[in-house]
Coordinates of C-alpha atoms in Angstrom, one line a residue:
M11 CA -11.7 -48.4 16.1
A12 CA -13.1 -45.0 15.5
R13 CA -15.8 -43.6 17.7
T14 CA -18.7 -41.9 16.1
L15 CA -19.4 -38.2 16.4
A16 CA -22.7 -39.1 17.9
A17 CA -21.1 -41.1 20.7
Y18 CA -18.8 -38.1 21.6
R19 CA -21.8 -35.8 21.6
N20 CA -23.9 -38.3 23.8
F21 CA -21.0 -38.4 26.3
F22 CA -20.6 -34.7 26.4
W23 CA -24.3 -34.1 27.0
A24 CA -24.4 -36.9 29.6
G25 CA -21.6 -35.2 31.4
L26 CA -23.4 -31.8 31.4
R27 CA -26.9 -33.2 32.3
K28 CA -26.0 -36.0 34.7
R29 CA -23.0 -34.9 36.7
G30 CA -23.9 -37.5 39.4
Q31 CA -23.5 -40.3 36.9
T32 CA -20.9 -39.1 34.3
G33 CA -17.5 -37.9 35.6
G34 CA -16.4 -35.9 32.6
L35 CA -17.3 -34.3 29.4
V36 CA -15.2 -36.5 27.1
P37 CA -14.2 -40.2 27.2
S38 CA -10.9 -41.2 28.8
Q39 CA -7.9 -40.7 26.7
R40 CA -5.1 -43.2 25.9
F41 CA -2.7 -42.3 28.7
L42 CA -5.4 -42.8 31.4
I43 CA -6.7 -46.0 29.7
A44 CA -3.1 -47.4 29.6
K45 CA -2.8 -46.8 33.4
M46 CA -6.2 -48.4 34.0
I47 CA -5.5 -51.6 32.1
G48 CA -1.9 -51.9 32.6
P49 CA -2.0 -54.2 35.7
V50 CA -4.3 -56.7 33.9
P51 CA -2.0 -59.4 32.1
A52 CA -2.7 -59.8 28.4
S53 CA -2.9 -63.5 29.0
Y54 CA -5.6 -63.1 31.7
R55 CA -8.5 -65.7 31.1
G56 CA -10.9 -64.9 33.9
Q57 CA -13.7 -62.5 34.7
I58 CA -13.2 -58.7 34.7
V59 CA -15.8 -56.2 35.7
E60 CA -15.8 -52.5 34.6
L61 CA -18.1 -50.2 36.4
G62 CA -19.1 -46.8 34.9
A63 CA -18.0 -48.0 31.5
G64 CA -19.4 -44.9 29.7
S65 CA -19.3 -45.2 26.0
G66 CA -16.7 -48.0 26.0
A67 CA -13.3 -46.3 25.8
I68 CA -11.5 -48.4 28.4
T69 CA -13.7 -51.5 27.6
L70 CA -12.5 -51.5 24.0
R71 CA -8.8 -51.4 24.9
L72 CA -9.2 -54.0 27.7
A73 CA -11.0 -56.3 25.3
A74 CA -8.2 -55.9 22.7
R75 CA -5.4 -56.4 25.3
C76 CA -7.0 -59.4 27.0
P77 CA -8.5 -61.6 24.1
R78 CA -9.2 -64.5 26.4
A79 CA -10.9 -62.6 29.3
R80 CA -14.7 -62.3 29.9
I81 CA -15.6 -58.8 30.4
L82 CA -18.7 -57.5 32.1
A83 CA -19.1 -53.8 31.5
C84 CA -21.7 -51.9 33.6
E85 CA -23.1 -48.5 32.7
I86 CA -26.1 -46.9 34.2
N87 CA -26.8 -44.4 31.3
P88 CA -28.7 -46.4 28.6
T89 CA -27.5 -44.1 25.8
L90 CA -23.8 -44.4 26.7
A91 CA -24.2 -48.2 27.3
R92 CA -25.7 -48.5 23.7
D93 CA -22.8 -46.5 22.3
G94 CA -20.4 -48.7 24.2
Q95 CA -22.1 -51.9 22.9
D96 CA -22.0 -50.4 19.3
L97 CA -18.3 -49.6 19.6
L98 CA -17.4 -53.1 20.8
T99 CA -19.5 -54.8 18.1
R100 CA -17.9 -52.8 15.4
A101 CA -14.5 -53.9 16.8
G102 CA -15.6 -57.6 16.8
H103 CA -15.7 -58.0 20.7
N104 CA -19.4 -58.6 21.1
G105 CA -19.1 -62.3 22.0
R106 CA -17.1 -62.2 25.3
V107 CA -17.9 -58.6 26.3
E108 CA -21.3 -58.1 28.0
V109 CA -22.5 -54.6 28.4
V110 CA -25.2 -54.2 31.1
T111 CA -27.4 -51.1 31.7
A112 CA -27.7 -51.1 35.5
S113 CA -26.4 -49.4 38.7
A114 CA -23.1 -50.8 39.9
E115 CA -24.5 -51.7 43.2
H116 CA -27.3 -53.7 41.6
L117 CA -24.9 -55.5 39.2
L118 CA -22.5 -56.4 42.1
S119 CA -25.3 -57.7 44.2
E120 CA -26.6 -59.8 41.3
M121 CA -23.1 -61.2 40.8
R122 CA -22.8 -62.2 44.5
C123 CA -26.2 -63.7 44.7
G124 CA -26.2 -65.3 41.2
G125 CA -23.2 -67.5 41.8
R126 CA -21.1 -65.8 39.1
E127 CA -17.3 -66.1 39.1
K128 CA -15.6 -63.5 41.4
P129 CA -13.6 -61.2 39.3
D130 CA -9.8 -60.7 39.9
F131 CA -10.1 -57.2 38.5
V132 CA -12.8 -54.5 39.0
L133 CA -12.1 -51.4 37.0
S134 CA -14.2 -48.3 37.7
G135 CA -14.7 -44.9 36.3
I136 CA -17.6 -44.0 38.5
P137 CA -17.2 -40.5 39.8
L138 CA -17.1 -41.2 43.5
G139 CA -16.9 -37.5 44.4
N140 CA -20.3 -37.0 42.7
L141 CA -22.0 -39.5 45.0
S142 CA -23.2 -39.1 48.6
G143 CA -20.9 -40.4 51.3
E144 CA -23.4 -43.2 52.0
K145 CA -23.6 -44.2 48.3
T146 CA -19.7 -44.2 48.0
R147 CA -19.4 -46.4 51.2
A148 CA -22.0 -48.8 49.9
L149 CA -20.3 -49.1 46.5
L150 CA -16.8 -49.7 48.0
D151 CA -18.2 -52.3 50.3
A152 CA -20.0 -54.0 47.3
I153 CA -16.7 -54.0 45.3
S154 CA -14.8 -55.5 48.3
Q155 CA -17.3 -58.2 48.7
T156 CA -17.4 -59.0 45.0
L157 CA -13.7 -58.9 44.3
A158 CA -11.7 -62.3 44.5
E159 CA -9.2 -62.6 47.3
G160 CA -6.0 -61.1 46.2
G161 CA -7.9 -59.3 43.3
M162 CA -7.3 -55.7 42.3
Y163 CA -9.7 -52.7 42.3
I164 CA -8.6 -50.0 39.8
Q165 CA -10.4 -46.7 40.0
F166 CA -9.8 -43.4 38.3
Q167 CA -10.9 -40.0 39.7
H168 CA -10.2 -36.4 38.9
S169 CA -9.3 -35.5 42.5
L170 CA -7.9 -37.1 45.7
L171 CA -11.1 -36.3 47.7
D172 CA -12.1 -40.0 48.2
R173 CA -8.6 -41.3 49.0
K174 CA -9.5 -41.9 52.6
K175 CA -12.7 -43.8 51.8
I176 CA -10.9 -46.0 49.3
K177 CA -8.1 -46.7 51.8
A178 CA -10.5 -47.5 54.5
R179 CA -11.9 -50.4 52.5
F180 CA -8.6 -51.3 50.7
P181 CA -5.6 -50.5 53.0
N182 CA -3.1 -51.6 50.4
T183 CA -3.7 -48.8 47.9
R184 CA -1.4 -46.7 45.9
T185 CA -2.1 -43.7 43.6
V186 CA -0.6 -42.7 40.2
P187 CA -1.3 -39.2 38.6
V188 CA -2.2 -39.1 34.9
F189 CA -1.5 -35.5 33.8
L190 CA -1.9 -36.4 30.1
N191 CA -5.7 -36.7 30.2
F192 CA -8.5 -34.2 30.0
P193 CA -9.1 -33.5 32.8
P194 CA -6.0 -34.8 34.6
A195 CA -6.8 -37.9 36.7
V196 CA -5.5 -40.0 39.5
V197 CA -5.6 -43.8 39.4
Y198 CA -6.1 -45.9 42.5
Y199 CA -4.6 -49.4 42.6
A200 CA -6.2 -51.2 45.5
Q201 CA -5.3 -54.8 46.3
R202 CA -7.7 -56.9 48.3

């Protein structure tokens, strides 16, 4: 499903204006998306959470790959969240994909307190390097507490700067570089 020019423009401006919230200037490209959603089985029927969903590039492919899964996509920027919801609606995924405009910490706290099903997969595009050390630790703690036992946290970054912080919360972590993305990225696969 094609993205609108307005959605690309909105993402670009969000990347320039809100570097602490938006990790890039363009949405993730297909090679990075493939690495992000690759570990999730196409037959998966449970809950998946995506943090920092942006305008829905990964969410859209994840919904197409896993037609039986329930996806909760969280984006703090209301404009990008609306663009993501529009993209998913046009693609016909609006029934089982919920887009929430909230901070990741707030959403994860609500999930734990609200009795929601623990996700087996948490995918994140949140730019950890743009957050304070305290916020990064709090977010990683919240992800660890929310993720189901044996679940997988999948995070992409554009550097290895937060590798130690991720490994401190998730000792069983491996990284894979994705050079065919702008900018190049690293995907962290962290098992709980």
